[in-house]
C-alpha atoms as a PDB file:
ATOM      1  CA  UNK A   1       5.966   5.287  13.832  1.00  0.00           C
ATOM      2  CA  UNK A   2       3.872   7.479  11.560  1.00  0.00           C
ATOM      3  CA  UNK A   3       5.150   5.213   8.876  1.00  0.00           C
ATOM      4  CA  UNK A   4       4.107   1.954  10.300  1.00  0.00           C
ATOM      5  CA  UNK A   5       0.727   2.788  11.328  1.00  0.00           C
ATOM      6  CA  UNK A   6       0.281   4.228   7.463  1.00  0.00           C
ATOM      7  CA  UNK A   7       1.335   1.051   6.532  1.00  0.00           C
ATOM      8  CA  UNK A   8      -1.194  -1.074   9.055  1.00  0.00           C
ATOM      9  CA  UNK A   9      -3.902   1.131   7.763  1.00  0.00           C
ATOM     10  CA  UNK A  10      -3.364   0.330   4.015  1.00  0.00           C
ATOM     11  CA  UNK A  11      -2.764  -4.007   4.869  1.00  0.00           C
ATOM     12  CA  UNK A  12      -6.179  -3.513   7.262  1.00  0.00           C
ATOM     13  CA  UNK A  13      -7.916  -1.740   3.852  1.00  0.00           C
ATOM     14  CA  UNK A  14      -6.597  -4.272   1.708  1.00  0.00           C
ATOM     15  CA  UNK A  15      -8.430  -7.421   3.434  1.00  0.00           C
ATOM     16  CA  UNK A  16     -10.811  -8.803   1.305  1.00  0.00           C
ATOM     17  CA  UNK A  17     -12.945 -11.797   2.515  1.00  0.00           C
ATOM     18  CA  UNK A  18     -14.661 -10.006   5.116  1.00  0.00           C
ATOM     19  CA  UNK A  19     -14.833  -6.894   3.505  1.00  0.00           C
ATOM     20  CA  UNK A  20     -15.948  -8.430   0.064  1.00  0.00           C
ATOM     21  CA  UNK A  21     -19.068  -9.970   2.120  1.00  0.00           C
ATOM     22  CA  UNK A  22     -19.958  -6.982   3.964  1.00  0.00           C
ATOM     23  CA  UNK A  23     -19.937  -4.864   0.690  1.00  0.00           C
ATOM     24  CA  UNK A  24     -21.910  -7.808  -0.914  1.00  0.00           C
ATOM     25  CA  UNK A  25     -24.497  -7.787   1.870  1.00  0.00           C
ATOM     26  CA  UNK A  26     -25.155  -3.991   1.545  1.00  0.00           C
ATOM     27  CA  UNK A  27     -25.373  -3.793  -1.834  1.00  0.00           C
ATOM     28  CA  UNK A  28     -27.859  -6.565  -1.552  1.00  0.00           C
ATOM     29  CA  UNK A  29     -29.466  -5.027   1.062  1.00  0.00           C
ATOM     30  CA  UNK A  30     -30.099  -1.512  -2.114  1.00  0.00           C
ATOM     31  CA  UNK A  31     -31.048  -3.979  -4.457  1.00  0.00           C
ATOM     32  CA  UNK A  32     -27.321  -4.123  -6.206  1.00  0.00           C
ATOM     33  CA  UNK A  33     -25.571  -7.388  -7.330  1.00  0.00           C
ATOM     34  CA  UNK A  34     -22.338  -6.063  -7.678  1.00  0.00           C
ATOM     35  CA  UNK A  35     -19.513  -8.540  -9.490  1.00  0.00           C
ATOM     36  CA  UNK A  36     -16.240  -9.677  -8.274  1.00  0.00           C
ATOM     37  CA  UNK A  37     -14.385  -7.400 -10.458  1.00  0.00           C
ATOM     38  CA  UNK A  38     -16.433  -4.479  -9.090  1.00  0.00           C
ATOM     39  CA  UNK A  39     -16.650  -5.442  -5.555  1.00  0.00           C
ATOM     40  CA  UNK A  40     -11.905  -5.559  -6.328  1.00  0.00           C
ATOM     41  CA  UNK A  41     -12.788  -2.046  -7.846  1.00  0.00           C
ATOM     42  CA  UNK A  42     -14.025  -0.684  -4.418  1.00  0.00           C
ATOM     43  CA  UNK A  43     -11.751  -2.238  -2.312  1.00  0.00           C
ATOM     44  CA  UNK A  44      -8.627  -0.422  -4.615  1.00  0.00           C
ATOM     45  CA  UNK A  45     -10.183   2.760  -4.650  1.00  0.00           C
ATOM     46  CA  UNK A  46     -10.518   2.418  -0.598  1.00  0.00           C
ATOM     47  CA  UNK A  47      -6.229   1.562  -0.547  1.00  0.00           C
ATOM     48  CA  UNK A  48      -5.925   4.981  -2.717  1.00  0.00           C
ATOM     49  CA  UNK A  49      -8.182   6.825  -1.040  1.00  0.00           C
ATOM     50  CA  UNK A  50      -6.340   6.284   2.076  1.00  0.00           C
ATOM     51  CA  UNK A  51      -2.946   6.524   0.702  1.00  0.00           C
ATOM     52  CA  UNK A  52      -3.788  10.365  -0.995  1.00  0.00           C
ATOM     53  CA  UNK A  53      -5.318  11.028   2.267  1.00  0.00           C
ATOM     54  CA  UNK A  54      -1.786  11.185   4.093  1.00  0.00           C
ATOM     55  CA  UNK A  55      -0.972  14.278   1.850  1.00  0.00           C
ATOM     56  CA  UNK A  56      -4.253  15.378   0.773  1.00  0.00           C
ATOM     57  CA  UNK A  57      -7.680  16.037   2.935  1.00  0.00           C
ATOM     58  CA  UNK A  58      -9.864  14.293   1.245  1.00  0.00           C
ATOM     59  CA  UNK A  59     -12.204  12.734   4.425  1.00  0.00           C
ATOM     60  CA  UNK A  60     -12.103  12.640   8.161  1.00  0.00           C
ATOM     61  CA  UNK A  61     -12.935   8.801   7.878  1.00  0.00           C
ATOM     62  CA  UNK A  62     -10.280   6.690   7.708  1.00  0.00           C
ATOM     63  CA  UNK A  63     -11.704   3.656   9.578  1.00  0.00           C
ATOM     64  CA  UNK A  64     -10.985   0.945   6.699  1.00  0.00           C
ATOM     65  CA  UNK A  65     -14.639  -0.286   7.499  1.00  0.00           C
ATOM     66  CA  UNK A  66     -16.456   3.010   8.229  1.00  0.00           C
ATOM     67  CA  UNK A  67     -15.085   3.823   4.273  1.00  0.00           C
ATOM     68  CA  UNK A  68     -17.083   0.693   3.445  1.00  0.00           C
ATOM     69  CA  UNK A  69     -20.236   2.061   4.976  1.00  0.00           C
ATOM     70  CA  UNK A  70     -20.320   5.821   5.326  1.00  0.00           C
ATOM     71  CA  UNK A  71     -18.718   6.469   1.814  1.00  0.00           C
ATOM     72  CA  UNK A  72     -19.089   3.655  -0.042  1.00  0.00           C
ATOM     73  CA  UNK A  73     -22.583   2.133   0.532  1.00  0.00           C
ATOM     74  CA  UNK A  74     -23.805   6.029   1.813  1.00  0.00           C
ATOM     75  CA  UNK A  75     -23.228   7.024  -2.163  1.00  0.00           C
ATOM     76  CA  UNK A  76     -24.938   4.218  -3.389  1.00  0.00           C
ATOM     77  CA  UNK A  77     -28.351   4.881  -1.611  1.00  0.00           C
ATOM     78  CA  UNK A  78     -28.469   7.427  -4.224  1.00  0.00           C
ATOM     79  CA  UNK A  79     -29.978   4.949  -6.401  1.00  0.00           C
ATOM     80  CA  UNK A  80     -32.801   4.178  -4.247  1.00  0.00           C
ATOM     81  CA  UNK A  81     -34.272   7.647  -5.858  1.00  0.00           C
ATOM     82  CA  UNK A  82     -34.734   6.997  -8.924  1.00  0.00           C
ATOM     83  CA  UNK A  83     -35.587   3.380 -10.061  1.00  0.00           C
ATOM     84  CA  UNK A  84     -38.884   4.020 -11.293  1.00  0.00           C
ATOM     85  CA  UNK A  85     -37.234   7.309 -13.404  1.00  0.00           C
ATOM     86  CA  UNK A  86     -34.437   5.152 -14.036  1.00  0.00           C
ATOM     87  CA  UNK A  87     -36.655   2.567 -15.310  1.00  0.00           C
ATOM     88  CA  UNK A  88     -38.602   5.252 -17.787  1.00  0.00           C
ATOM     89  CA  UNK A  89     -35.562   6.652 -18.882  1.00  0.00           C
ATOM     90  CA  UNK A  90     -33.950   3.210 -19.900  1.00  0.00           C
ATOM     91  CA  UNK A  91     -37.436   2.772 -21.704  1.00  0.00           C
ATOM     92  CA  UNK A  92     -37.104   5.833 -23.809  1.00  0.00           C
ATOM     93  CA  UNK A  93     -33.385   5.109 -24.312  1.00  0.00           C
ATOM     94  CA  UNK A  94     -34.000   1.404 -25.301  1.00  0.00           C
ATOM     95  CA  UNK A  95     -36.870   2.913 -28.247  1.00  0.00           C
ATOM     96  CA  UNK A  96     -34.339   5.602 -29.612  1.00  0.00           C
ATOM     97  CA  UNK A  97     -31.217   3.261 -29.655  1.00  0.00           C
ATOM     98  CA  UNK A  98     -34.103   0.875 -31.709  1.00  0.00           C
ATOM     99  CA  UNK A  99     -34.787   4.052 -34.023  1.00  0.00           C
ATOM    100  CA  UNK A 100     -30.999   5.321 -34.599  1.00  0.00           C
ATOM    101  CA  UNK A 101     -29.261   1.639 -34.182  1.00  0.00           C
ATOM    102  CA  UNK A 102     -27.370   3.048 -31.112  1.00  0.00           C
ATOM    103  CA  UNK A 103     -27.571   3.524 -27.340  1.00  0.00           C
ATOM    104  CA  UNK A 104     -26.925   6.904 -25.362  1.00  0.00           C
ATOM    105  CA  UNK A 105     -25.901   6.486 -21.925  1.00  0.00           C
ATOM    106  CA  UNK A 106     -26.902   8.254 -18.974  1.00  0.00           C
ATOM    107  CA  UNK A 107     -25.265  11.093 -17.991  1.00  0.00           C
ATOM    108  CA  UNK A 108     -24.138  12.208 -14.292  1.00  0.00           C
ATOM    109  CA  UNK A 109     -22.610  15.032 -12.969  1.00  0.00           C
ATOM    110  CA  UNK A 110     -21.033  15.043  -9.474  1.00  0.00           C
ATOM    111  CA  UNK A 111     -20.909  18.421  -8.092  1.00  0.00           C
ATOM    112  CA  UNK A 112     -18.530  19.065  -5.256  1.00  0.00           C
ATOM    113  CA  UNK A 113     -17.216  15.501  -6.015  1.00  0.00           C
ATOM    114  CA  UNK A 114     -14.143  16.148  -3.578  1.00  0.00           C
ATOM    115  CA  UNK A 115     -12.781  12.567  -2.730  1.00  0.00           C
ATOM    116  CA  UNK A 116     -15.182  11.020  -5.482  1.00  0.00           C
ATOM    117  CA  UNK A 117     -18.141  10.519  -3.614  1.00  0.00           C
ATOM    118  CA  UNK A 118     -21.210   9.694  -4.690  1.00  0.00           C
ATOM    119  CA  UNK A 119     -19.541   9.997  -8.017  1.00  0.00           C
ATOM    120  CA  UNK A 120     -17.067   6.949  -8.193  1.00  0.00           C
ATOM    121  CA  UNK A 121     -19.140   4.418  -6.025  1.00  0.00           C
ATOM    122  CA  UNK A 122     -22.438   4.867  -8.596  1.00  0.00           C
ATOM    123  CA  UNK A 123     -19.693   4.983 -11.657  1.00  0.00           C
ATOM    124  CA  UNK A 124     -18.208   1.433 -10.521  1.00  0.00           C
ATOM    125  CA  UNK A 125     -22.145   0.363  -9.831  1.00  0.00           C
ATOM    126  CA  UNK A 126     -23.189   1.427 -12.672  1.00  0.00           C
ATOM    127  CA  UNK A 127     -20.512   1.841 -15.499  1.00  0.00           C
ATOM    128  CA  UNK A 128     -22.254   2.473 -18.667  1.00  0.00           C
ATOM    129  CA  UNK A 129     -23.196   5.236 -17.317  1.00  0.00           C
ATOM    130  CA  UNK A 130     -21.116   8.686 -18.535  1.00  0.00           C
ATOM    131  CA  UNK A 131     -20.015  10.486 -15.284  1.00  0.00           C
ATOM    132  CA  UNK A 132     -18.477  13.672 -15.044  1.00  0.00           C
ATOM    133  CA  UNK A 133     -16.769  14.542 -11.128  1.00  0.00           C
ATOM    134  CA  UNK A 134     -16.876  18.322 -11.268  1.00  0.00           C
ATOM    135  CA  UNK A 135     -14.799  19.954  -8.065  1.00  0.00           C
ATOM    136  CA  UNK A 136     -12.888  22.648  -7.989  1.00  0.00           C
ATOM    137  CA  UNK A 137      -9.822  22.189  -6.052  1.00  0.00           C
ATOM    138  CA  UNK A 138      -6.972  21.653  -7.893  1.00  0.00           C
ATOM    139  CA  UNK A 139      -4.544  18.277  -5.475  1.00  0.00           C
ATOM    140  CA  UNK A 140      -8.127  16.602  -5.027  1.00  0.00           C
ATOM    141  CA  UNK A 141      -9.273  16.635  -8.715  1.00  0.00           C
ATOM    142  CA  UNK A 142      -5.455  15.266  -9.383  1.00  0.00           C
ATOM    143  CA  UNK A 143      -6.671  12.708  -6.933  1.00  0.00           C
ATOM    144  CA  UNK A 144      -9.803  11.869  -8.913  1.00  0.00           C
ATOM    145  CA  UNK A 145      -7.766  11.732 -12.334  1.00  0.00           C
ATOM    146  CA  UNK A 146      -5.889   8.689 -10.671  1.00  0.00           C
ATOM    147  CA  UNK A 147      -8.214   7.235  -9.246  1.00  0.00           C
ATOM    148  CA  UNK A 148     -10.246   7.274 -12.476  1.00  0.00           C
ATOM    149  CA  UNK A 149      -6.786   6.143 -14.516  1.00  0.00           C
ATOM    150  CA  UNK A 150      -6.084   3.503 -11.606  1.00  0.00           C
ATOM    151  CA  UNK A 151      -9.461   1.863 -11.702  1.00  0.00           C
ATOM    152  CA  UNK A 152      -9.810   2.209 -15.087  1.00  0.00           C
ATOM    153  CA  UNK A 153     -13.316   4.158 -15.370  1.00  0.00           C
ATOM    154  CA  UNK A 154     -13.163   4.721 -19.048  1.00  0.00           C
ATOM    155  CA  UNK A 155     -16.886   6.808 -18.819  1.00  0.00           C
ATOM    156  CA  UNK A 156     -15.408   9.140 -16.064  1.00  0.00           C
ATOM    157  CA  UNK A 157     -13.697  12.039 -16.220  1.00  0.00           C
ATOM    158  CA  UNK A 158     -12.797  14.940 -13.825  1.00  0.00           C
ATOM    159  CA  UNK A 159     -13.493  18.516 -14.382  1.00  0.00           C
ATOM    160  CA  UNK A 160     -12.071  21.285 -12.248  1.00  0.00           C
ATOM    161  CA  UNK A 161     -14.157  24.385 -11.684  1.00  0.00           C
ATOM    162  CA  UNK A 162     -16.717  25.981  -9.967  1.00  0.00           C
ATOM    163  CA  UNK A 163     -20.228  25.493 -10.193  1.00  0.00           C
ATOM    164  CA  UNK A 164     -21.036  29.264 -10.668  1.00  0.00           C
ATOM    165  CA  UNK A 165     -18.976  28.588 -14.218  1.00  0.00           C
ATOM    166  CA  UNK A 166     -18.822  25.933 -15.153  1.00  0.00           C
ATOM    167  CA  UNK A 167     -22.982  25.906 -15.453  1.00  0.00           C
ATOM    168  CA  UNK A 168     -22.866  28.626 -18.098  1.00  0.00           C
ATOM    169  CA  UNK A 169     -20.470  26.467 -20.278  1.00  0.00           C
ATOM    170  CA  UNK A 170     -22.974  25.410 -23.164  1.00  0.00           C
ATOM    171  CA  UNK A 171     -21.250  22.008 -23.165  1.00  0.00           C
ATOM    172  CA  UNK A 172     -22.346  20.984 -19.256  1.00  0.00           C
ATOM    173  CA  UNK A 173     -25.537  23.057 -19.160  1.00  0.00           C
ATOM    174  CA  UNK A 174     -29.042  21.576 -19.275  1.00  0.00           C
ATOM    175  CA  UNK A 175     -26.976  18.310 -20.567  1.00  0.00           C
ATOM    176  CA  UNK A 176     -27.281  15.643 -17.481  1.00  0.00           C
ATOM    177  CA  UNK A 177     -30.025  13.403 -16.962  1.00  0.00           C
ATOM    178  CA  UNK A 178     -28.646  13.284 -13.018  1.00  0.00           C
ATOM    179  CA  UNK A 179     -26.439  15.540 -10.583  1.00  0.00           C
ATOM    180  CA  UNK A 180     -25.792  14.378  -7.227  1.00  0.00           C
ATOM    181  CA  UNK A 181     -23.899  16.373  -4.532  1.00  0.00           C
ATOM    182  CA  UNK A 182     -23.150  15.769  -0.970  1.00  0.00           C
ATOM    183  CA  UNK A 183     -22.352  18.025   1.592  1.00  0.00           C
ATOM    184  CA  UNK A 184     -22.357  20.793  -0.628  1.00  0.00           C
ATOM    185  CA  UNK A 185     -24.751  23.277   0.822  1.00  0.00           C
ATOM    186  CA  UNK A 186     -28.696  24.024   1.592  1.00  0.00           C
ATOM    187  CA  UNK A 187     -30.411  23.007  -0.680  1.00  0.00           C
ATOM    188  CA  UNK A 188     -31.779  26.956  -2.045  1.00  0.00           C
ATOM    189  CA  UNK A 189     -27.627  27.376  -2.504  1.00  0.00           C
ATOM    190  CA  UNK A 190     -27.233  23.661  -3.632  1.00  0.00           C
ATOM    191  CA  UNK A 191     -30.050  23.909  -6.277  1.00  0.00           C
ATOM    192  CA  UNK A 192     -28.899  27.404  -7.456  1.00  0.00           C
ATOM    193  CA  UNK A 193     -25.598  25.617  -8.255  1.00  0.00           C
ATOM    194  CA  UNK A 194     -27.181  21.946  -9.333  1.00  0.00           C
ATOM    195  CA  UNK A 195     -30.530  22.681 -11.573  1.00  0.00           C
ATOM    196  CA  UNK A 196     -28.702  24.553 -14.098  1.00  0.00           C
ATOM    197  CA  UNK A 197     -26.863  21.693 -15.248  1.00  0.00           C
ATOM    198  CA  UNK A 198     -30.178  19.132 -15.746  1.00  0.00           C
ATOM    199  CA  UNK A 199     -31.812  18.531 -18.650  1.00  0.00           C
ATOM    200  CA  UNK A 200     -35.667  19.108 -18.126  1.00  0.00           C
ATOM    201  CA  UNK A 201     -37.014  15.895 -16.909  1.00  0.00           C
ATOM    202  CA  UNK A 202     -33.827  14.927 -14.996  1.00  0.00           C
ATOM    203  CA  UNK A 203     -33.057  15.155 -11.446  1.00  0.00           C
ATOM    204  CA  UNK A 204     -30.635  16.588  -8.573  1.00  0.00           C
ATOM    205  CA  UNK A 205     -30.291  13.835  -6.081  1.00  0.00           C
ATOM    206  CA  UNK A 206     -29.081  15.804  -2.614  1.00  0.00           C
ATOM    207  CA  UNK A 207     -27.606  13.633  -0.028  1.00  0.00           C
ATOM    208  CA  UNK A 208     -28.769  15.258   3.543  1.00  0.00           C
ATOM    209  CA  UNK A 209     -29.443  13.861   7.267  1.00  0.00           C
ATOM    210  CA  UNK A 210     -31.166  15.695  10.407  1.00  0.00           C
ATOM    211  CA  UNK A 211     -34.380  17.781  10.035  1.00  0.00           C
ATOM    212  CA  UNK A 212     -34.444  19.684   7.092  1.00  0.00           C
ATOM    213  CA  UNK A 213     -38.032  20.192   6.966  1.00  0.00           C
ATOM    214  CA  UNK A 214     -37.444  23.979   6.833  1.00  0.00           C
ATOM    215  CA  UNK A 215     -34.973  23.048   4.425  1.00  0.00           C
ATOM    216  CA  UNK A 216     -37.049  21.673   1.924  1.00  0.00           C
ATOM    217  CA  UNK A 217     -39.498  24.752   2.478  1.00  0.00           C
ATOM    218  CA  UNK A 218     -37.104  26.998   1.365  1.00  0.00           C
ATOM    219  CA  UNK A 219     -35.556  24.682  -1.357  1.00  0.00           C
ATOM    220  CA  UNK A 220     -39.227  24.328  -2.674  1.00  0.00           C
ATOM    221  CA  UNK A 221     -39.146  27.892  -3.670  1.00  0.00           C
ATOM    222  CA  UNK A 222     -35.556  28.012  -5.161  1.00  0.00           C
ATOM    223  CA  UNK A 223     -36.365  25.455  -7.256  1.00  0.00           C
ATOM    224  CA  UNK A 224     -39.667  27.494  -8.790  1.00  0.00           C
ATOM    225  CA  UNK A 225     -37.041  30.340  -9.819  1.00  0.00           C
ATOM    226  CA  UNK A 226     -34.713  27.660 -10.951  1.00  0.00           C
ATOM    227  CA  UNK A 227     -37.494  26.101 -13.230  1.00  0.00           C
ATOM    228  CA  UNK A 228     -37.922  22.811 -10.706  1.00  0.00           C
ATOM    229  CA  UNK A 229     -39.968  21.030  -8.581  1.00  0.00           C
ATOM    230  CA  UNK A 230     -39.438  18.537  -5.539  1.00  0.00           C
ATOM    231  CA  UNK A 231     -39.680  15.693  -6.856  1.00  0.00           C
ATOM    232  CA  UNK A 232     -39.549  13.536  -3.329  1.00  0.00           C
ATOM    233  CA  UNK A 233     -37.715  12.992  -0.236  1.00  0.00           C
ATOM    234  CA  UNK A 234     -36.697   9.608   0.984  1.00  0.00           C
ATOM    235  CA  UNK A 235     -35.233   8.825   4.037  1.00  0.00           C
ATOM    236  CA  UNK A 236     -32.473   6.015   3.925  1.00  0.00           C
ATOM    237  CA  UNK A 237     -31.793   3.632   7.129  1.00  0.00           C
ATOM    238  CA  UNK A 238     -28.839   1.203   6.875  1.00  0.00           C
ATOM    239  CA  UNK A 239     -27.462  -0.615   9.823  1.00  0.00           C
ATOM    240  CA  UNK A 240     -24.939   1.731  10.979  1.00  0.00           C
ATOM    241  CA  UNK A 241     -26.481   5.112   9.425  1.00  0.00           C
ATOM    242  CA  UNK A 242     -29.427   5.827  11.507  1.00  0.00           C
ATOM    243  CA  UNK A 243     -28.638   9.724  11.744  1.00  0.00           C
ATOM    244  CA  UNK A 244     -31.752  10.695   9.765  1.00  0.00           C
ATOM    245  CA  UNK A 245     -30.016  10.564   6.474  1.00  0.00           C
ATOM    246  CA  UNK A 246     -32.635  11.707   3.066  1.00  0.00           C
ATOM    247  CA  UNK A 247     -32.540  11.492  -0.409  1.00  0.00           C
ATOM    248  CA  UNK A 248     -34.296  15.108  -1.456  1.00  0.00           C
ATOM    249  CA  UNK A 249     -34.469  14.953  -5.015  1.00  0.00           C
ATOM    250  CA  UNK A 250     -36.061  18.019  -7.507  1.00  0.00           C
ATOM    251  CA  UNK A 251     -36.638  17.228 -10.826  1.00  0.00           C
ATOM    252  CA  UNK A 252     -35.641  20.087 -13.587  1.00  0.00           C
ATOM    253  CA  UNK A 253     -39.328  20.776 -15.367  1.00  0.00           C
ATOM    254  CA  UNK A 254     -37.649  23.374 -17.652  1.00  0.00           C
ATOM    255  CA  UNK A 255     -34.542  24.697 -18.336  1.00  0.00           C
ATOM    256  CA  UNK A 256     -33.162  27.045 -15.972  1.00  0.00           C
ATOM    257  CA  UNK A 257     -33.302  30.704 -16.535  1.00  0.00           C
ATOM    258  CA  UNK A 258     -29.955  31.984 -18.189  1.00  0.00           C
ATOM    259  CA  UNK A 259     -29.643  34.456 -15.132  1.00  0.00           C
ATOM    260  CA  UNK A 260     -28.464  31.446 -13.046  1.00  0.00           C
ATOM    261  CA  UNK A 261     -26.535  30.545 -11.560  1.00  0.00           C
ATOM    262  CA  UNK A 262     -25.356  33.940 -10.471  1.00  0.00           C
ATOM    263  CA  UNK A 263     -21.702  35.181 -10.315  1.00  0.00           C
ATOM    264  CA  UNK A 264     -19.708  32.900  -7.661  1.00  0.00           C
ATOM    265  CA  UNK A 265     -20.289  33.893  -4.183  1.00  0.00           C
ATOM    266  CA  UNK A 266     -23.562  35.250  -4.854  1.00  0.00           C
ATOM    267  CA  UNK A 267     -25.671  32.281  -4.102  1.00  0.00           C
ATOM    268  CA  UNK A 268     -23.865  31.383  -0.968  1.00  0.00           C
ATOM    269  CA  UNK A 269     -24.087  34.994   0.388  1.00  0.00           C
ATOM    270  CA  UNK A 270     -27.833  36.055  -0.883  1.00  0.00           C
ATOM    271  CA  UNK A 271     -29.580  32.308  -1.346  1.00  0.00           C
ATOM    272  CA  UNK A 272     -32.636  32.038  -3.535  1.00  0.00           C
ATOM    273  CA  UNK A 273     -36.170  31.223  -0.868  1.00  0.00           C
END
């Protein structure tokens, strides 16, 4: 029985017409024109998804068409924060790549990535961008290696680790131009573990809903002993996610003391603000 309702769960996933309008419409709707290949892209990682979801808890959605919405379209409101950054940065990118006779793509870390998310949606949105999934439990970053080999992301890769360590690594730190995360924590704990990992001028884009007023408050002062600033917050409405969701992103303005972030735990149990 189990068997045959896993089954009529993947065959309900796998239907595209319907789905491949109402994944064109939203994208539409953020100002995305995605292609057939990438709008085939989302629909396979939404089969695998639910397939490494029988053995591995990945999400508590599994409605084939609540994927489409709450995961899929939710990550790529993310891109709604920065297209006037996004638009300076390709600038400065587009007069280098003049100077040196090469492009440098932009750089994204996922932090907390978990079943891929933002990370994956913005990489198949966007994929000459370089983005790095950093999580740091061992079956679901297996998941994200597949999913990256399956839907053959050649700029992603998976890193497993935790944020507390994985920031002091010379290689990751100060080197991302973004770093999204959502659900990861408030935001004083969430920038302790993001800011470290942006180079100065880029931004953490945190995905949060409800009032968070207070929230911000306190995140406003993390972010001074993080060497940041808020850079805005945004709400987001799309039909089906009116719960208050908002895009509060900080921009780094310097690099972040070498201090943090502090030993793992720490900023969970004493937060900064």
């Amino acid at each position: 029985m189990a068997e045959n309702e896993a089954l009529r769960t993947r065959n309900q996933a796998n239907q595209a017409p319907a789905d491949l309008e109402y994944l064109t419409a939203g994208a539409q709707r953020l100002g995305l024109h995605l292609t057939p290949e990438q709008l085939q892209q989302f629909l396979r990682f939404r089969v695998l998804l639910l397939e490494w979801n029988e053995r591995v808890n990945l999400t508590a959605i599994t409605d084939p068409q609540d994927i489409l919405l709450k995961h899929f379209l939710d990550s790529l409101t993310c891109l709604l924060a920065i297209p006037q950054w996004q638009a300076r940065k390709e600038g400065e990118q587009a007069e280098k790549a003049e100077r040196e006779g090469k492009a440098e793509a932009l750089q994204l870390l996922d932090v907390g990535s978990g079943g891929g998310f933002p990370g994956i949606p913005l990489a198949l949105a966007c994929p000459a961008w370089e983005v790095t999934l950093l999580e740091a439990t061992g079956k679901k970053v297996r998941f994200l290696e597949e999913a990256i080999r399956q839907l053959e992301l050649r700029h992603v890769a998976a890193l497993q680790g935790r944020a507390e360590e994985v920031a002091h690594d010379a290689r990751h730190r100060a080197h991302y131009d973004l770093v999204t995360a959502r659900g990861l924590a408030s935001l004083p704990i969430l920038l302790e573990y993001c800011l470290p990992f942006c180079r100065p001028g880029g931004l953490v884009i945190a995905q949060k809903k409800g009032e968070i007023s207070a929230e911000i408050e306190s995140g406003k002062r993390a972010a001074e002993a993080l060497g940041g600033r808020l850079h805005s917050a945004q709400p987001i409405a799309l039909p089906g996610l009116e719960d208050q969701r908002v895009l509060v992103v900080f921009e780094a303005t310097q690099k972040t003391p070498a201090l943090y972030p502090r030993r793992a735990g720490a900023p969970a149990k004493h937060p900064l603000g």
